[in-house]
CSV table of C-alpha atoms and ligand atoms in Angstrom, one decimal:
chain,number,residue,atom,x,y,z
T,1,MET,CA,41.6,92.3,121.1
T,2,SER,CA,39.2,95.3,120.8
T,3,SER,CA,35.4,94.3,118.9
T,4,VAL,CA,36.5,96.7,116.1
T,5,ILE,CA,39.7,94.7,115.3
T,6,GLU,CA,37.4,92.1,115.4
T,7,LYS,CA,34.8,93.1,113.3
T,8,ILE,CA,37.8,94.1,110.4
T,9,LEU,CA,39.7,90.7,110.5
T,10,ARG,CA,35.9,89.0,110.3
T,11,LEU,CA,35.2,91.2,107.0
T,12,LYS,CA,38.4,91.1,105.6
T,13,GLU,CA,38.4,87.0,105.6
T,14,GLU,CA,34.6,86.9,104.5
T,15,LYS,CA,35.3,89.2,101.8
T,16,GLY,CA,38.8,88.2,100.6
T,17,ALA,CA,39.7,92.2,101.3
T,18,VAL,CA,43.4,93.3,101.4
T,19,ILE,CA,44.6,96.1,103.8
T,20,LEU,CA,47.2,98.6,102.2
T,21,ALA,CA,48.7,101.2,104.7
T,22,HIS,CA,51.0,103.9,104.0
T,23,ASN,CA,53.9,104.4,106.8
T,24,TYR,CA,52.6,107.4,108.4
T,25,VAL,CA,48.8,106.4,109.4
T,26,ASN,CA,47.5,105.9,112.7
T,27,PRO,CA,49.8,102.9,114.2
T,28,GLU,CA,46.8,100.7,114.7
T,29,VAL,CA,45.7,101.2,111.6
T,30,GLN,CA,49.6,100.0,110.5
T,31,ASP,CA,49.2,96.9,112.7
T,32,ILE,CA,45.9,95.6,111.1
T,33,ALA,CA,47.2,95.9,107.8
T,34,ASP,CA,48.2,93.2,105.6
T,35,PHE,CA,51.2,95.6,104.2
T,36,THR,CA,52.6,99.0,105.4
T,37,GLY,CA,55.2,100.7,102.7
T,38,ASP,CA,55.8,103.8,100.9
T,39,SER,CA,54.4,105.2,97.9
T,40,LEU,CA,56.3,102.9,95.4
T,41,GLU,CA,55.9,99.8,97.2
T,42,LEU,CA,52.2,100.3,97.7
T,43,SER,CA,51.7,101.2,94.0
T,44,ILE,CA,53.7,97.8,93.2
T,45,LYS,CA,51.6,95.6,95.8
T,46,ALA,CA,48.4,97.1,94.7
T,47,ARG,CA,49.4,95.9,91.1
T,48,ASP,CA,50.5,92.5,91.8
T,49,LEU,CA,48.3,91.4,94.4
T,50,LYS,CA,45.4,91.4,92.0
T,51,ALA,CA,43.4,91.1,95.0
T,52,GLY,CA,39.0,91.6,94.3
T,53,LEU,CA,38.7,94.2,97.2
T,54,ILE,CA,41.7,96.2,98.5
T,55,VAL,CA,41.2,98.9,101.4
T,56,PHE,CA,43.9,101.8,100.8
T,57,CYS,CA,44.9,103.5,104.3
T,58,GLY,CA,46.8,106.7,103.3
T,59,VAL,CA,45.8,109.8,101.3
T,60,SER,CA,43.7,109.8,98.2
T,61,PHE,CA,46.3,110.4,95.5
T,62,MET,CA,48.0,106.8,96.9
T,63,ALA,CA,44.1,105.1,96.6
T,64,GLU,CA,44.0,106.3,93.3
T,65,THR,CA,47.2,105.2,91.9
T,66,ALA,CA,46.2,101.6,93.7
T,67,LYS,CA,43.2,101.7,91.4
T,68,VAL,CA,44.9,102.6,88.0
T,69,LEU,CA,47.5,99.8,88.9
T,70,SER,CA,44.7,97.3,89.7
T,71,PRO,CA,41.7,98.4,87.5
T,72,GLY,CA,40.1,95.3,88.3
T,73,SER,CA,40.0,95.3,91.9
T,74,VAL,CA,37.7,97.5,94.0
T,75,VAL,CA,39.5,100.2,95.7
T,76,LEU,CA,37.8,101.6,99.1
T,77,HIS,CA,39.6,104.8,100.5
T,78,PRO,CA,38.2,105.0,103.8
T,79,VAL,CA,38.0,108.6,104.5
T,80,PRO,CA,37.9,110.0,100.9
T,81,GLY,CA,38.8,113.6,102.2
T,82,ALA,CA,42.2,112.9,103.3
T,83,GLY,CA,44.0,114.5,100.5
T,84,CYS,CA,47.9,115.5,100.0
T,85,GLY,CA,48.4,119.4,100.1
T,86,MET,CA,51.3,118.9,97.7
T,87,ALA,CA,48.9,117.1,95.1
T,88,ALA,CA,46.4,119.6,95.1
T,89,MET,CA,49.3,122.5,94.1
T,90,ALA,CA,49.0,120.7,90.5
T,91,ALA,CA,45.8,120.8,89.1
T,92,ALA,CA,45.2,118.5,86.3
T,93,GLY,CA,43.9,121.6,84.2
T,94,ASP,CA,47.3,123.8,85.1
T,95,VAL,CA,49.6,120.7,83.8
T,96,ALA,CA,47.5,120.1,80.9
T,97,SER,CA,48.3,124.1,79.8
T,98,TYR,CA,51.6,123.9,80.6
T,99,LYS,CA,52.0,121.0,78.4
T,100,ALA,CA,50.3,122.5,75.4
T,101,ALA,CA,52.5,125.4,75.8
T,102,HIS,CA,55.6,123.6,75.5
T,103,PRO,CA,55.3,120.3,73.8
T,104,GLU,CA,59.1,119.4,73.7
T,105,THR,CA,59.7,119.1,77.4
T,106,VAL,CA,59.4,116.3,79.3
T,107,LEU,CA,56.8,116.3,82.3
T,108,ILE,CA,57.9,114.6,85.3
T,109,ALA,CA,55.4,114.0,88.1
T,110,TYR,CA,55.9,112.8,91.5
T,111,VAL,CA,53.5,110.3,92.5
T,112,ASN,CA,52.1,112.6,94.7
T,113,THR,CA,49.6,113.9,92.1
T,114,THR,CA,45.8,113.3,91.2
T,115,ALA,CA,45.2,110.1,88.5
T,116,ALA,CA,44.0,113.5,86.5
T,117,THR,CA,47.3,115.5,86.8
T,118,LYS,CA,49.0,112.1,85.8
T,119,ALA,CA,46.7,111.4,82.8
T,120,HIS,CA,48.7,114.6,81.2
T,121,VAL,CA,52.4,113.8,82.1
T,122,ASP,CA,55.0,111.4,80.8
T,123,ILE,CA,56.7,109.4,83.4
T,124,CYS,CA,56.1,109.4,87.0
T,125,CYS,CA,58.7,108.9,90.1
T,126,THR,CA,58.6,108.7,93.7
T,127,SER,CA,61.5,109.7,96.2
T,128,ALA,CA,62.7,106.1,96.2
T,129,ASN,CA,63.5,106.4,92.5
T,130,ALA,CA,63.5,110.2,91.3
T,131,GLU,CA,67.4,109.7,90.4
T,132,LYS,CA,67.1,107.0,88.2
T,133,ILE,CA,63.7,108.6,86.7
T,134,ILE,CA,65.6,111.7,85.9
T,135,ARG,CA,69.0,109.8,84.8
T,136,SER,CA,66.7,108.1,82.1
T,137,ILE,CA,65.7,110.8,80.1
T,138,PRO,CA,67.9,112.1,77.3
T,139,PRO,CA,70.0,114.7,78.4
T,140,GLU,CA,69.1,117.2,75.2
T,141,LYS,CA,65.4,117.4,76.4
T,142,LYS,CA,64.3,120.0,79.1
T,143,ILE,CA,62.5,118.8,82.1
T,144,MET,CA,59.8,119.7,84.3
T,145,PHE,CA,59.4,118.4,87.2
T,146,LEU,CA,56.0,118.7,89.5
T,147,PRO,CA,54.6,119.4,91.7
T,148,ASP,CA,57.5,119.3,94.3
T,149,ARG,CA,60.0,122.3,93.9
T,150,ASN,CA,61.8,120.5,96.9
T,151,LEU,CA,62.3,117.0,95.8
T,152,GLY,CA,63.1,118.3,92.3
T,153,ALA,CA,65.7,120.6,93.8
T,154,ASN,CA,67.5,117.8,95.5
T,155,ILE,CA,67.5,115.6,92.6
T,156,ARG,CA,68.9,118.8,91.0
T,157,ASN,CA,71.6,118.8,93.5
T,158,ALA,CA,72.3,115.1,93.2
T,159,THR,CA,72.4,114.9,89.9
T,160,GLY,CA,73.6,118.1,88.1
T,161,ARG,CA,70.9,118.1,85.7
T,162,ASP,CA,68.9,121.2,85.2
T,163,MET,CA,65.0,121.3,85.0
T,164,GLU,CA,61.9,123.4,85.6
T,165,LEU,CA,60.5,123.2,89.1
T,166,TRP,CA,56.6,123.6,89.6
T,167,PRO,CA,56.2,126.0,92.4
T,168,GLY,CA,54.8,122.9,94.7
T,169,TYR,CA,55.6,121.6,98.0
T,170,CYS,CA,54.9,119.5,101.3
T,171,PRO,CA,53.2,121.8,103.8
T,172,ILE,CA,54.7,119.9,106.4
T,173,HIS,CA,58.2,118.6,105.2
T,174,ASN,CA,58.4,122.4,104.0
T,175,LYS,CA,58.0,123.8,107.6
T,176,ILE,CA,61.0,121.3,109.0
T,177,LEU,CA,63.1,124.4,110.0
T,178,PRO,CA,67.1,124.1,110.3
T,179,GLU,CA,67.2,125.2,114.0
T,180,SER,CA,64.9,122.3,114.7
T,181,LEU,CA,67.6,119.6,113.3
T,182,LYS,CA,70.3,121.6,114.7
T,183,ALA,CA,68.4,121.2,118.1
T,184,VAL,CA,68.0,117.6,118.1
T,185,ARG,CA,71.7,117.2,116.5
T,186,ALA,CA,73.1,119.0,119.4
T,187,ALA,CA,71.6,117.0,121.9
T,188,HIS,CA,72.4,113.6,120.1
T,189,PRO,CA,75.6,113.9,118.3
T,190,GLU,CA,76.0,110.0,117.7
T,191,ALA,CA,72.7,109.7,116.0
T,192,GLU,CA,72.6,109.4,112.3
T,193,LEU,CA,70.5,112.2,110.8
T,194,LEU,CA,67.9,111.0,108.5
T,195,VAL,CA,65.4,113.6,106.5
T,196,HIS,CA,62.9,112.7,103.4
T,197,PRO,CA,63.7,114.2,100.2
T,198,GLU,CA,60.7,116.4,100.4
T,199,CYS,CA,62.4,118.7,103.1
T,200,THR,CA,64.5,121.9,101.7
T,201,PRO,CA,67.8,121.7,100.0
T,202,GLU,CA,68.8,123.4,103.1
T,203,ILE,CA,67.4,120.4,105.4
T,204,VAL,CA,68.9,117.8,103.2
T,205,ALA,CA,72.4,119.5,103.2
T,206,LEU,CA,72.5,119.2,107.0
T,207,ALA,CA,71.6,115.8,107.2
T,208,ASP,CA,73.3,112.6,106.8
T,209,ARG,CA,70.8,111.3,104.1
T,210,ALA,CA,67.9,112.0,102.3
T,211,LEU,CA,65.8,109.0,101.9
T,212,SER,CA,61.9,107.7,101.0
T,213,THR,CA,60.1,106.5,104.0
T,214,GLY,CA,61.0,102.9,102.4
T,215,GLY,CA,64.6,103.7,102.4
T,216,MET,CA,64.7,105.1,106.1
T,217,LEU,CA,63.3,101.8,107.1
T,218,LYS,CA,65.9,99.7,104.9
T,219,ALA,CA,68.8,102.0,105.8
T,220,VAL,CA,67.9,101.8,109.8
T,221,LYS,CA,67.8,98.2,109.7
T,222,ALA,CA,70.9,97.9,107.7
T,223,SER,CA,73.1,100.6,109.9
T,224,ASP,CA,75.5,99.3,112.5
T,225,LYS,CA,74.3,102.8,114.2
T,226,LYS,CA,71.8,102.8,117.7
T,227,GLU,CA,70.6,105.9,117.1
T,228,PHE,CA,68.8,107.9,114.5
T,229,ILE,CA,67.3,111.6,114.2
T,230,ILE,CA,64.1,111.2,111.8
T,231,GLY,CA,63.6,114.2,109.8
T,232,THR,CA,60.1,113.2,108.4
T,233,GLU,CA,56.3,112.7,109.3
T,234,TYR,CA,55.9,111.3,112.9
T,235,GLY,CA,53.7,108.3,111.8
T,236,ILE,CA,56.8,105.8,110.7
T,237,LEU,CA,58.3,106.0,114.1
T,238,HIS,CA,55.9,103.4,114.9
T,239,ARG,CA,57.0,100.9,112.4
T,240,LEU,CA,61.2,102.0,112.7
T,241,GLN,CA,60.7,101.3,116.6
T,242,LYS,CA,58.7,97.8,116.2
T,243,GLU,CA,61.0,96.9,113.5
T,244,ASN,CA,64.0,98.0,115.3
T,245,PRO,CA,63.5,97.5,119.1
T,246,ASP,CA,67.1,97.8,119.9
T,247,LYS,CA,67.6,101.3,118.2
T,248,VAL,CA,66.8,104.3,119.9
T,249,PHE,CA,64.9,107.5,117.5
T,250,TYR,CA,64.6,111.2,118.2
T,251,PRO,CA,61.9,113.2,116.1
T,252,LEU,CA,62.1,116.7,115.4
T,253,THR,CA,60.7,119.3,117.6
T,254,PRO,CA,58.0,120.5,116.7
T,255,LEU,CA,56.8,117.3,115.6
T,256,PRO,CA,55.9,117.1,111.3
T,257,ALA,CA,52.0,115.8,111.1
T,258,CYS,CA,50.4,115.3,108.3
T,259,GLU,CA,46.5,115.7,109.9
T,260,ASP,CA,45.3,113.8,106.3
T,261,MET,CA,47.1,110.5,107.4
T,262,LYS,CA,45.9,110.5,110.5
T,263,LEU,CA,42.3,111.0,109.5
T,264,ILE,CA,42.1,107.2,109.0
T,265,THR,CA,40.9,105.0,112.1
T,266,LEU,CA,39.8,101.5,112.8
T,267,GLU,CA,36.3,102.6,113.0
T,268,ASP,CA,36.6,103.9,109.3
T,269,ILE,CA,38.2,100.7,108.1
T,270,ALA,CA,35.3,98.6,109.8
T,271,SER,CA,32.4,100.9,108.3
T,272,CYS,CA,33.7,101.0,104.5
T,273,LEU,CA,34.6,97.2,104.8
T,274,GLU,CA,31.1,96.2,106.4
T,275,ASN,CA,29.0,98.7,103.3
T,276,ASN,CA,31.7,98.3,100.5
T,277,SER,CA,31.8,102.3,101.0
T,278,ASN,CA,34.2,105.0,99.6
T,279,GLU,CA,35.1,102.9,96.4
T,280,VAL,CA,37.4,104.9,94.2
T,281,ILE,CA,36.2,105.8,91.4
T,282,LEU,CA,38.1,107.0,88.0
T,283,ASP,CA,37.0,108.0,84.4
T,284,ASP,CA,38.0,105.1,82.3
T,285,GLU,CA,40.3,107.4,79.9
T,286,ILE,CA,42.1,109.1,82.9
T,287,MET,CA,42.8,105.6,84.1
T,288,THR,CA,44.3,104.2,81.1
T,289,LYS,CA,46.4,107.5,80.5
T,290,ALA,CA,47.2,107.9,84.0
T,291,ARG,CA,48.7,104.1,83.9
T,292,LEU,CA,51.0,104.9,81.2
T,293,PRO,CA,53.6,107.4,83.3
T,294,ILE,CA,53.3,105.2,86.3
T,295,ASP,CA,54.2,102.0,84.2
T,296,ARG,CA,56.9,103.8,82.6
T,297,MET,CA,58.4,104.4,86.2
T,298,ILE,CA,57.9,101.0,87.4
T,299,ALA,CA,59.8,99.3,84.2
T,300,LEU,CA,62.4,101.7,85.4
T,301,SER,CA,63.0,101.2,89.2
Y,401,13P,P1,57.3,108.2,100.4
Y,401,13P,O1,57.0,107.8,99.2
Y,401,13P,O2,58.7,108.1,100.9
Y,401,13P,O3,56.6,107.2,101.3
Y,401,13P,O4,56.3,109.3,100.6
Y,401,13P,C1,55.0,109.9,100.4
Y,401,13P,C2,54.8,111.2,101.2
Y,401,13P,O5,53.5,111.5,100.5
Y,401,13P,C3,55.9,111.5,101.7
Y,401,13P,O6,55.2,113.0,102.5
Y,402,SF4,FE1,51.1,114.8,101.3
Y,402,SF4,FE2,53.0,116.0,102.4
Y,402,SF4,FE3,51.0,114.5,103.6
Y,402,SF4,FE4,53.0,113.1,102.5
Y,402,SF4,S1,53.2,114.6,104.2
Y,402,SF4,S2,50.8,113.0,102.0
Y,402,SF4,S3,53.4,115.2,100.6
Y,402,SF4,S4,50.8,116.4,102.8
């Protein structure tokens, strides 16, 4: 065992810390984590663990969500600069202005938003529960879905529900092109093609299924198929292969990569655990307001 892993395990034990990691982070970080999951699974885990100390390995909005749902825990984010390009596209001030101008509209925010932005919305959703959340809104209500225009358009197609869409997108999933899917599909015609719903509707239409990262893991495990084409950030391939050693996974070319997710290293985890550094600190009022839409989402999902 490497010395940095030994150090993390010792500090974790001494401090009673829990390490949570998103499905996209580096393999060695996933392997050291107590729980690895998608954004919904990790939010619920953070809430239920009631841990004194959480080290959150993912991007900053996820660490913030853990803090909002677990205000009594100290939440450390090993690399505070690891952010989400999509979350940055819905600034709190812009969302607050929209809300003031459209008081009758229900604001639904994808969980990929900052806590400050969540403080202005009515309900949150993740890619795992978005359809269910949309269907729960009375049909006579107008909806603004933010910040992901792709996820919004995909749910609009699936549910038939009209919604206004914020002009945001994931810089990684939005770049996946039909040619890339068609090339892998032609090379592996037997494989099931799974994509993330942050991809454009054109990509989702070419796929067999659009699923959250947690949904992909469950679908692969439950499937009789042996081969899968994976249309999302490549970090998930580690868990897919580890949990399904008898199955084969084909990534897309070019490989979809979220650089922010890859910023977190074992050394960063050891250092923040050692020094209790990079604590997520949120304003109390923002935490209270941001908790409401997340709690509404969890109650419905
Ligand atoms: P999941 O909720 O599917 O893990 O997605 C989070 C994310 O950031 C995808 O880009
Ligand atoms: Fe954000 Fe896209 Fe990275 Fe997910 S993959 S964290 S949506 S930038």
